[in-house]
Coordinates of N, CA and C in Angstrom, one line a residue:
M1 N 10.4 -94.1 -107.8 CA 11.1 -93.9 -106.6 C 11.9 -95.1 -106.3
E2 N 13.1 -95.0 -105.8 CA 14.0 -96.1 -105.5 C 13.5 -97.0 -104.4
A3 N 13.8 -98.3 -104.4 CA 13.4 -99.2 -103.4 C 13.8 -98.8 -102.0
S4 N 15.0 -98.3 -101.9 CA 15.4 -97.8 -100.5 C 14.6 -96.7 -100.0
A5 N 14.1 -95.8 -100.9 CA 13.2 -94.7 -100.5 C 11.9 -95.3 -100.0
Q6 N 11.3 -96.3 -100.8 CA 10.1 -96.9 -100.4 C 10.2 -97.5 -99.0
E7 N 11.3 -98.2 -98.8 CA 11.5 -98.9 -97.5 C 11.6 -97.8 -96.4
E8 N 12.3 -96.7 -96.7 CA 12.4 -95.6 -95.7 C 11.0 -95.1 -95.3
L9 N 10.2 -94.9 -96.3 CA 8.8 -94.4 -96.0 C 8.0 -95.3 -95.1
S10 N 8.2 -96.6 -95.4 CA 7.5 -97.6 -94.5 C 8.0 -97.5 -93.1
A11 N 9.3 -97.4 -93.0 CA 10.0 -97.3 -91.7 C 9.5 -96.1 -90.9
L12 N 9.5 -94.9 -91.6 CA 9.1 -93.7 -91.0 C 7.7 -93.7 -90.5
A13 N 6.8 -94.3 -91.3 CA 5.4 -94.5 -90.9 C 5.3 -95.3 -89.6
A14 N 6.1 -96.3 -89.5 CA 6.1 -97.1 -88.3 C 6.7 -96.4 -87.1
I15 N 7.8 -95.6 -87.3 CA 8.5 -94.8 -86.2 C 7.6 -93.7 -85.7
F16 N 7.0 -92.9 -86.6 CA 6.2 -91.8 -86.2 C 4.7 -92.2 -86.3
C17 N 4.4 -93.0 -85.4 CA 3.0 -93.6 -85.4 C 2.1 -93.0 -84.4
G18 N 2.5 -92.0 -83.7 CA 1.6 -91.3 -82.7 C 0.6 -90.5 -83.5
P19 N -0.4 -90.0 -82.7 CA -1.5 -89.2 -83.3 C -1.0 -88.0 -84.0
G20 N -1.2 -87.9 -85.3 CA -0.8 -86.7 -86.1 C 0.7 -86.5 -86.3
E21 N 1.5 -87.5 -85.9 CA 3.0 -87.4 -86.1 C 3.4 -87.6 -87.6
W22 N 2.6 -88.3 -88.4 CA 3.0 -88.6 -89.8 C 1.8 -88.5 -90.7
E23 N 2.0 -87.8 -91.8 CA 1.0 -87.7 -92.8 C 1.6 -87.6 -94.2
V24 N 1.2 -88.4 -95.1 CA 1.6 -88.3 -96.5 C 0.7 -87.2 -97.2
L25 N 1.3 -86.2 -97.7 CA 0.5 -85.1 -98.3 C 0.2 -85.3 -99.8
S26 N 1.2 -85.9 -100.5 CA 1.0 -86.2 -101.9 C 2.0 -87.3 -102.3
R27 N 1.6 -88.0 -103.4 CA 2.4 -89.1 -103.9 C 2.2 -89.1 -105.4
S28 N 3.3 -89.0 -106.1 CA 3.3 -89.0 -107.6 C 4.5 -89.7 -108.2
E29 N 4.2 -90.4 -109.3 CA 5.3 -91.1 -110.0 C 6.3 -90.1 -110.7
T30 N 5.8 -88.9 -110.9 CA 6.6 -87.9 -111.6 C 7.2 -86.9 -110.6
D31 N 6.5 -86.6 -109.6 CA 6.9 -85.5 -108.6 C 7.5 -86.1 -107.3
G32 N 7.3 -87.3 -107.1 CA 7.8 -87.9 -105.8 C 6.8 -87.9 -104.7
T33 N 7.3 -87.9 -103.5 CA 6.4 -88.0 -102.3 C 6.6 -86.8 -101.4
V34 N 5.5 -86.2 -100.9 CA 5.6 -85.1 -99.9 C 4.9 -85.6 -98.7
F35 N 5.6 -85.5 -97.5 CA 5.0 -85.9 -96.3 C 5.4 -85.0 -95.1
R36 N 4.6 -85.1 -94.1 CA 4.8 -84.2 -92.9 C 5.1 -85.0 -91.7
I37 N 6.1 -84.6 -90.9 CA 6.4 -85.2 -89.6 C 6.3 -84.1 -88.5
L38 N 5.5 -84.4 -87.5 CA 5.4 -83.5 -86.3 C 6.3 -84.1 -85.2
T39 N 7.2 -83.3 -84.8 CA 8.1 -83.8 -83.7 C 8.4 -82.7 -82.7
K40 N 9.1 -82.9 -81.7 CA 9.5 -81.9 -80.7 C 11.0 -82.0 -80.5
A41 N 11.6 -80.8 -80.2 CA 13.0 -80.8 -79.9 C 13.2 -79.7 -78.8
E42 N 14.3 -79.9 -78.1 CA 14.6 -79.0 -76.9 C 15.0 -77.6 -77.5
G43 N 14.3 -76.6 -77.1 CA 14.5 -75.3 -77.6 C 15.4 -74.5 -76.7
L44 N 15.3 -73.2 -76.7 CA 16.2 -72.3 -75.8 C 15.8 -72.5 -74.3
T45 N 14.6 -72.7 -74.0 CA 14.2 -73.0 -72.7 C 14.3 -74.6 -72.6
D46 N 14.1 -75.1 -71.4 CA 14.1 -76.6 -71.3 C 12.8 -77.2 -71.9
A47 N 11.8 -76.4 -72.2 CA 10.6 -76.9 -72.8 C 10.9 -77.4 -74.2
H48 N 10.1 -78.4 -74.6 CA 10.2 -78.9 -75.9 C 9.4 -78.1 -76.9
T49 N 10.1 -77.8 -78.0 CA 9.5 -76.9 -79.1 C 8.9 -77.8 -80.2
P50 N 7.6 -77.7 -80.4 CA 7.0 -78.4 -81.5 C 7.5 -78.0 -82.9
L51 N 7.8 -78.9 -83.7 CA 8.3 -78.6 -85.1 C 7.5 -79.4 -86.1
E52 N 7.1 -78.7 -87.2 CA 6.5 -79.4 -88.3 C 7.5 -79.4 -89.4
L53 N 7.9 -80.6 -89.8 CA 8.9 -80.8 -90.9 C 8.2 -81.4 -92.1
V54 N 8.2 -80.7 -93.2 CA 7.7 -81.3 -94.4 C 8.8 -81.6 -95.4
F55 N 8.8 -82.8 -95.8 CA 9.9 -83.3 -96.7 C 9.2 -83.6 -98.1
H56 N 9.9 -83.2 -99.1 CA 9.6 -83.6 -100.5 C 10.7 -84.5 -101.1
L57 N 10.4 -85.7 -101.2 CA 11.4 -86.7 -101.8 C 11.2 -86.8 -103.3
P58 N 12.1 -86.3 -104.1 CA 11.9 -86.4 -105.6 C 12.0 -87.8 -106.0
V59 N 11.7 -88.1 -107.2 CA 11.7 -89.5 -107.7 C 13.1 -90.1 -107.7
N60 N 14.1 -89.3 -107.8 CA 15.5 -89.9 -107.8 C 16.1 -89.8 -106.4
Y61 N 15.4 -89.5 -105.4 CA 15.9 -89.6 -104.0 C 16.2 -91.0 -103.7
P62 N 17.2 -91.4 -103.0 CA 18.2 -90.5 -102.2 C 19.4 -90.0 -103.0
S63 N 19.4 -90.2 -104.3 CA 20.6 -89.7 -105.0 C 20.6 -88.2 -105.0
C64 N 19.5 -87.5 -104.7 CA 19.5 -86.0 -104.6 C 18.9 -85.7 -103.3
L65 N 19.1 -84.4 -102.9 CA 18.6 -83.9 -101.6 C 17.0 -83.8 -101.6
P66 N 16.4 -84.0 -100.5 CA 15.0 -83.7 -100.4 C 14.8 -82.2 -100.2
A67 N 13.6 -81.7 -100.6 CA 13.3 -80.3 -100.2 C 12.7 -80.4 -98.8
I68 N 12.9 -79.4 -98.0 CA 12.5 -79.4 -96.6 C 11.8 -78.1 -96.3
S69 N 10.7 -78.2 -95.5 CA 10.1 -77.0 -95.0 C 10.0 -77.1 -93.5
V70 N 10.2 -76.0 -92.8 CA 10.2 -76.0 -91.3 C 9.2 -75.0 -90.8
T71 N 8.3 -75.5 -90.0 CA 7.2 -74.6 -89.5 C 7.1 -74.8 -88.0
S72 N 7.0 -73.7 -87.2 CA 6.7 -73.8 -85.8 C 6.1 -72.5 -85.3
E73 N 5.1 -72.6 -84.5 CA 4.5 -71.5 -83.9 C 5.3 -70.9 -82.8
H74 N 6.4 -71.6 -82.4 CA 7.2 -71.1 -81.3 C 8.5 -70.5 -81.8
L75 N 8.7 -70.5 -83.1 CA 10.0 -69.9 -83.7 C 9.6 -68.8 -84.6
T76 N 10.6 -67.8 -84.7 CA 10.4 -66.7 -85.7 C 10.7 -67.2 -87.1
R77 N 10.4 -66.4 -88.1 CA 10.7 -66.7 -89.5 C 12.2 -67.0 -89.6
A78 N 13.0 -66.1 -89.1 CA 14.5 -66.2 -89.2 C 14.9 -67.5 -88.6
Q79 N 14.4 -67.9 -87.5 CA 14.8 -69.2 -86.8 C 14.4 -70.4 -87.7
C80 N 13.2 -70.3 -88.2 CA 12.7 -71.4 -89.1 C 13.7 -71.6 -90.3
A81 N 14.0 -70.4 -90.9 CA 14.9 -70.4 -92.1 C 16.3 -71.0 -91.7
A82 N 16.8 -70.6 -90.5 CA 18.1 -71.1 -90.0 C 18.0 -72.7 -89.8
V83 N 16.9 -73.1 -89.2 CA 16.8 -74.6 -89.0 C 16.8 -75.3 -90.3
K84 N 16.0 -74.8 -91.3 CA 15.9 -75.4 -92.6 C 17.3 -75.4 -93.3
E85 N 18.1 -74.3 -93.2 CA 19.4 -74.3 -93.8 C 20.3 -75.3 -93.2
K86 N 20.3 -75.4 -91.8 CA 21.2 -76.4 -91.2 C 20.8 -77.8 -91.5
L87 N 19.5 -78.1 -91.7 CA 19.0 -79.4 -92.0 C 19.5 -79.8 -93.4
L88 N 19.5 -78.8 -94.4 CA 20.0 -79.0 -95.7 C 21.5 -79.3 -95.8
E89 N 22.2 -78.5 -94.9 CA 23.6 -78.7 -94.8 C 23.9 -80.1 -94.3
Q90 N 23.2 -80.6 -93.3 CA 23.4 -81.9 -92.8 C 23.0 -83.0 -93.8
A91 N 22.0 -82.7 -94.6 CA 21.5 -83.6 -95.7 C 22.6 -83.8 -96.7
E92 N 23.4 -82.8 -97.0 CA 24.4 -82.9 -98.0 C 25.5 -84.0 -97.6
N93 N 25.6 -84.2 -96.3 CA 26.6 -85.3 -95.9 C 26.0 -86.7 -96.0
L94 N 24.7 -86.8 -96.3 CA 24.0 -88.1 -96.3 C 23.5 -88.5 -97.7
V95 N 23.9 -87.7 -98.7 CA 23.4 -88.0 -100.1 C 23.7 -89.5 -100.4
S96 N 22.8 -90.1 -101.2 CA 22.9 -91.5 -101.7 C 22.5 -92.5 -100.6
E97 N 22.0 -92.1 -99.5 CA 21.4 -93.0 -98.5 C 20.2 -92.4 -97.9
P98 N 19.2 -93.2 -97.5 CA 18.0 -92.7 -96.8 C 18.4 -91.9 -95.6
M99 N 17.8 -90.7 -95.5 CA 18.3 -89.7 -94.5 C 17.3 -89.0 -93.7
V100 N 16.0 -89.2 -94.0 CA 15.0 -88.4 -93.2 C 15.0 -88.7 -91.7
H101 N 15.1 -89.9 -91.3 CA 15.1 -90.2 -89.9 C 16.4 -89.7 -89.2
E102 N 17.5 -89.8 -89.9 CA 18.7 -89.2 -89.4 C 18.6 -87.7 -89.2
L103 N 17.9 -87.0 -90.2 CA 17.7 -85.5 -90.1 C 16.8 -85.2 -88.9
V104 N 15.8 -86.0 -88.7 CA 14.8 -85.7 -87.6 C 15.6 -85.8 -86.3
L105 N 16.3 -86.9 -86.1 CA 17.1 -87.1 -84.9 C 18.1 -86.0 -84.7
W106 N 18.8 -85.6 -85.8 CA 19.8 -84.5 -85.7 C 19.2 -83.2 -85.2
I107 N 18.0 -82.9 -85.8 CA 17.4 -81.6 -85.3 C 16.9 -81.7 -83.9
Q108 N 16.4 -82.9 -83.5 CA 16.0 -83.0 -82.1 C 17.1 -82.8 -81.1
Q109 N 18.3 -83.2 -81.5 CA 19.5 -83.0 -80.7 C 20.2 -81.7 -80.8
N110 N 20.0 -81.0 -81.9 CA 20.7 -79.7 -82.2 C 19.9 -78.5 -82.3
L111 N 18.6 -78.5 -82.1 CA 17.8 -77.3 -82.2 C 18.3 -76.2 -81.3
R112 N 18.6 -76.5 -80.0 CA 19.0 -75.5 -79.1 C 20.3 -74.8 -79.5
H113 N 21.2 -75.6 -80.1 CA 22.5 -75.0 -80.5 C 22.3 -74.0 -81.7
I114 N 21.3 -74.4 -82.6 CA 21.0 -73.5 -83.7 C 20.4 -72.2 -83.3
L115 N 19.5 -72.3 -82.3 CA 18.8 -71.1 -81.8 C 19.7 -70.3 -80.9
N116 N 20.8 -70.9 -80.4 CA 21.7 -70.1 -79.5 C 22.6 -69.2 -80.3
Q117 N 22.7 -69.4 -81.7 CA 23.6 -68.6 -82.5 C 23.2 -67.1 -82.4
P118 N 24.2 -66.2 -82.3 CA 23.9 -64.8 -82.0 C 22.9 -64.2 -83.0
E119 N 23.0 -64.5 -84.3 CA 22.2 -63.8 -85.3 C 20.7 -64.2 -85.2
M120 N 20.4 -65.2 -84.3 CA 19.0 -65.7 -84.2 C 18.1 -64.7 -83.5
G121 N 18.7 -64.1 -82.4 CA 17.9 -63.1 -81.6 C 16.7 -63.8 -81.0
S122 N 15.7 -63.1 -80.5 CA 14.6 -63.6 -79.9 C 13.3 -62.9 -80.3
G123 N 13.2 -62.6 -81.6 CA 12.0 -61.9 -82.1 C 10.7 -62.6 -81.8
S124 N 9.6 -61.9 -81.9 CA 8.3 -62.5 -81.6 C 7.5 -62.9 -82.8
G125 N 8.0 -62.6 -84.0 CA 7.2 -62.9 -85.2 C 7.2 -64.4 -85.4
K126 N 6.1 -65.0 -85.6 CA 5.9 -66.4 -85.8 C 6.3 -66.9 -87.1
C127 N 6.8 -68.1 -87.2 CA 7.2 -68.7 -88.5 C 5.9 -69.1 -89.2
T128 N 5.7 -68.6 -90.4 CA 4.5 -68.9 -91.1 C 4.8 -69.3 -92.6
F129 N 5.9 -70.0 -92.8 CA 6.1 -70.5 -94.2 C 5.1 -71.5 -94.5
A130 N 4.4 -71.3 -95.6 CA 3.4 -72.3 -96.0 C 4.1 -73.6 -96.5
A131 N 3.6 -74.7 -96.0 CA 4.3 -75.9 -96.4 C 4.3 -76.2 -97.9
N132 N 3.1 -75.9 -98.5 CA 3.0 -76.2 -99.9 C 3.9 -75.3 -100.8
T133 N 4.2 -74.1 -100.3 CA 5.1 -73.2 -101.1 C 6.6 -73.5 -100.8
A134 N 6.9 -73.8 -99.5 CA 8.3 -73.9 -99.1 C 8.9 -75.2 -99.7
V135 N 8.0 -76.2 -100.0 CA 8.6 -77.5 -100.4 C 9.2 -77.4 -101.8
D136 N 8.6 -76.7 -102.7 CA 9.0 -76.6 -104.1 C 10.2 -75.7 -104.2
D137 N 11.3 -76.2 -104.7 CA 12.5 -75.4 -104.8 C 12.6 -74.7 -106.2
G138 N 11.5 -74.8 -107.0 CA 11.5 -74.2 -108.3 C 11.5 -72.7 -108.2
L139 N 11.6 -72.0 -109.3 CA 11.6 -70.5 -109.4 C 10.2 -70.0 -109.1
W140 N 10.0 -69.1 -108.1 CA 8.8 -68.5 -107.7 C 8.8 -67.0 -108.0
M141 N 7.7 -66.5 -108.5 CA 7.7 -65.1 -108.8 C 6.4 -64.5 -108.1
T142 N 6.6 -63.5 -107.3 CA 5.5 -62.9 -106.6 C 5.5 -61.4 -106.9
L143 N 4.3 -60.8 -107.2 CA 4.2 -59.4 -107.4 C 3.5 -58.8 -106.2
L144 N 4.1 -57.8 -105.5 CA 3.5 -57.1 -104.4 C 3.2 -55.7 -104.8
H145 N 1.9 -55.4 -104.9 CA 1.4 -54.1 -105.4 C 1.0 -53.3 -104.2
L146 N 1.8 -52.2 -104.0 CA 1.5 -51.2 -102.9 C 0.7 -50.0 -103.5
D147 N -0.4 -49.8 -103.0 CA -1.3 -48.7 -103.5 C -1.2 -47.5 -102.5
H148 N -1.3 -46.3 -103.0 CA -1.3 -45.1 -102.1 C 0.0 -45.1 -101.2
M149 N 1.1 -45.2 -101.8 CA 2.4 -45.2 -101.1 C 2.7 -43.7 -100.8
R150 N 2.6 -43.4 -99.5 CA 2.8 -42.0 -99.1 C 4.3 -41.8 -98.7
A151 N 4.9 -42.8 -98.0 CA 6.3 -42.7 -97.6 C 7.1 -43.7 -98.3
K152 N 7.6 -43.4 -99.5 CA 8.3 -44.3 -100.4 C 9.5 -45.0 -99.7
T153 N 10.3 -44.1 -99.0 CA 11.5 -44.6 -98.3 C 11.2 -45.7 -97.3
K154 N 10.1 -45.4 -96.5 CA 9.7 -46.3 -95.4 C 9.2 -47.7 -96.0
Y155 N 8.4 -47.6 -97.1 CA 8.0 -48.8 -97.7 C 9.1 -49.6 -98.3
V156 N 10.1 -48.9 -98.9 CA 11.2 -49.6 -99.5 C 12.0 -50.4 -98.4
K157 N 12.2 -49.7 -97.3 CA 13.0 -50.3 -96.2 C 12.2 -51.5 -95.7
T158 N 10.9 -51.4 -95.6 CA 10.1 -52.5 -95.1 C 10.1 -53.7 -96.0
V159 N 10.0 -53.5 -97.3 CA 10.1 -54.6 -98.3 C 11.5 -55.2 -98.3
E160 N 12.5 -54.4 -98.2 CA 13.9 -54.9 -98.1 C 14.1 -55.8 -96.9
K161 N 13.5 -55.4 -95.7 CA 13.6 -56.2 -94.5 C 12.9 -57.5 -94.7
W162 N 11.7 -57.5 -95.3 CA 10.9 -58.8 -95.6 C 11.8 -59.7 -96.4
A163 N 12.4 -59.1 -97.5 CA 13.2 -59.9 -98.4 C 14.4 -60.5 -97.7
S164 N 15.0 -59.7 -96.8 CA 16.1 -60.2 -96.0 C 15.7 -61.3 -95.1
D165 N 14.6 -61.1 -94.3 CA 14.2 -62.1 -93.3 C 13.8 -63.4 -94.0
L166 N 13.2 -63.3 -95.2 CA 12.8 -64.5 -95.9 C 13.8 -65.1 -96.9
R167 N 14.9 -64.4 -97.0 CA 16.0 -64.8 -97.9 C 15.6 -64.8 -99.3
L168 N 14.9 -63.8 -99.7 CA 14.4 -63.7 -101.1 C 15.3 -62.7 -101.9
T169 N 15.3 -62.9 -103.2 CA 15.9 -61.9 -104.1 C 14.9 -61.4 -105.1
G170 N 15.1 -60.2 -105.5 CA 14.1 -59.7 -106.5 C 14.4 -58.2 -106.8
R171 N 13.4 -57.6 -107.3 CA 13.5 -56.2 -107.8 C 12.3 -55.4 -107.3
L172 N 12.6 -54.1 -107.0 CA 11.5 -53.2 -106.8 C 11.3 -52.4 -108.0
M173 N 10.0 -52.3 -108.4 CA 9.7 -51.5 -109.6 C 8.6 -50.5 -109.2
F174 N 8.8 -49.3 -109.7 CA 7.8 -48.3 -109.4 C 7.1 -47.9 -110.7
M175 N 5.8 -48.3 -110.8 CA 5.1 -48.2 -112.1 C 4.2 -47.0 -112.0
G176 N 3.8 -46.5 -113.1 CA 2.9 -45.4 -113.2 C 3.0 -44.6 -114.5
V177 N 2.9 -43.3 -114.5 CA 3.0 -42.5 -115.7 C 4.4 -42.6 -116.2
P178 N 4.6 -42.7 -117.5 CA 6.0 -42.7 -118.0 C 6.7 -41.5 -117.6
D179 N 8.0 -41.6 -117.2 CA 8.8 -40.5 -116.7 C 8.2 -39.9 -115.5
S180 N 7.5 -40.7 -114.7 CA 6.8 -40.1 -113.5 C 7.9 -39.6 -112.5
S181 N 9.0 -40.2 -112.4 CA 10.1 -39.7 -111.5 C 10.5 -38.3 -111.9
E182 N 10.7 -38.1 -113.2 CA 11.1 -36.8 -113.6 C 10.0 -35.7 -113.4
N183 N 8.8 -36.1 -113.7 CA 7.7 -35.2 -113.4 C 7.6 -34.9 -111.9
F184 N 7.8 -35.9 -111.1 CA 7.7 -35.7 -109.6 C 8.8 -34.7 -109.2
Q185 N 10.1 -34.9 -109.7 CA 11.2 -34.1 -109.3 C 10.9 -32.6 -109.8
S186 N 10.4 -32.5 -111.0 CA 10.2 -31.1 -111.5 C 9.1 -30.4 -110.7
R187 N 8.1 -31.1 -110.3 CA 7.0 -30.5 -109.4 C 7.6 -30.1 -108.1
C188 N 8.5 -31.0 -107.5 CA 9.1 -30.7 -106.2 C 10.0 -29.4 -106.4
G189 N 10.7 -29.4 -107.5 CA 11.5 -28.2 -107.7 C 10.7 -26.9 -107.8
L190 N 9.6 -27.0 -108.5 CA 8.7 -25.8 -108.6 C 8.2 -25.4 -107.3
K191 N 7.8 -26.4 -106.5 CA 7.2 -26.1 -105.2 C 8.3 -25.5 -104.3
W192 N 9.5 -26.0 -104.4 CA 10.6 -25.5 -103.6 C 11.0 -24.0 -104.0
K193 N 10.9 -23.8 -105.2 CA 11.2 -22.4 -105.7 C 10.1 -21.4 -105.1
E194 N 8.8 -21.9 -105.2 CA 7.7 -21.1 -104.6 C 7.9 -20.8 -103.2
M195 N 8.3 -21.9 -102.4 CA 8.5 -21.7 -101.0 C 9.7 -20.8 -100.7
Q196 N 10.7 -20.8 -101.5 CA 11.8 -19.9 -101.4 C 11.4 -18.5 -101.5
R197 N 10.6 -18.2 -102.5 CA 10.1 -16.8 -102.8 C 9.3 -16.3 -101.6
E198 N 8.4 -17.2 -101.1 CA 7.6 -16.8 -99.9 C 8.4 -16.4 -98.7
N199 N 9.5 -17.2 -98.5 CA 10.4 -17.0 -97.3 C 11.3 -15.8 -97.5
D200 N 11.6 -15.3 -98.8 CA 12.5 -14.2 -99.0 C 11.9 -12.9 -98.6

């Protein structure tokens, strides 16, 4: 890690010296440093909203952007995702210089403006991005197995909404007996014909 990044870590530890405000989660010569900052920012109401910000500084930081995770019990998943996106946009303007303290100050001053955007809404779902998964920007693959799917259309809509809220991309696969969709359609067709005969 570059000397400027080491100096920044020392400065951050001195700035965020309150109880629980600063914690180094991991440190590695190959993966860089991951640490957590607990801070507060003015939210939609005048009350201060607690924010947990996890930063992953790669070994070549500040020449590249840090990975950022945002968590708060007072924000929805969509709001946490929006805050993270805005922080990364701001970080792009600060590449090649130590930026973490600048980003923390920026979110403290701008959280209310981000939450005021129309697409944010005021949903009640809490932000539950796990810090250890949100920090890594590598490719992640998750398999969601739904058993006893009775209402396929409803399940598909629910999974699509989750993917949209979490800004995920992926595919839905329906597994089972080969050509099960054709078998299902033929059985439906047979049943429909039987029902038609009964009603005639």
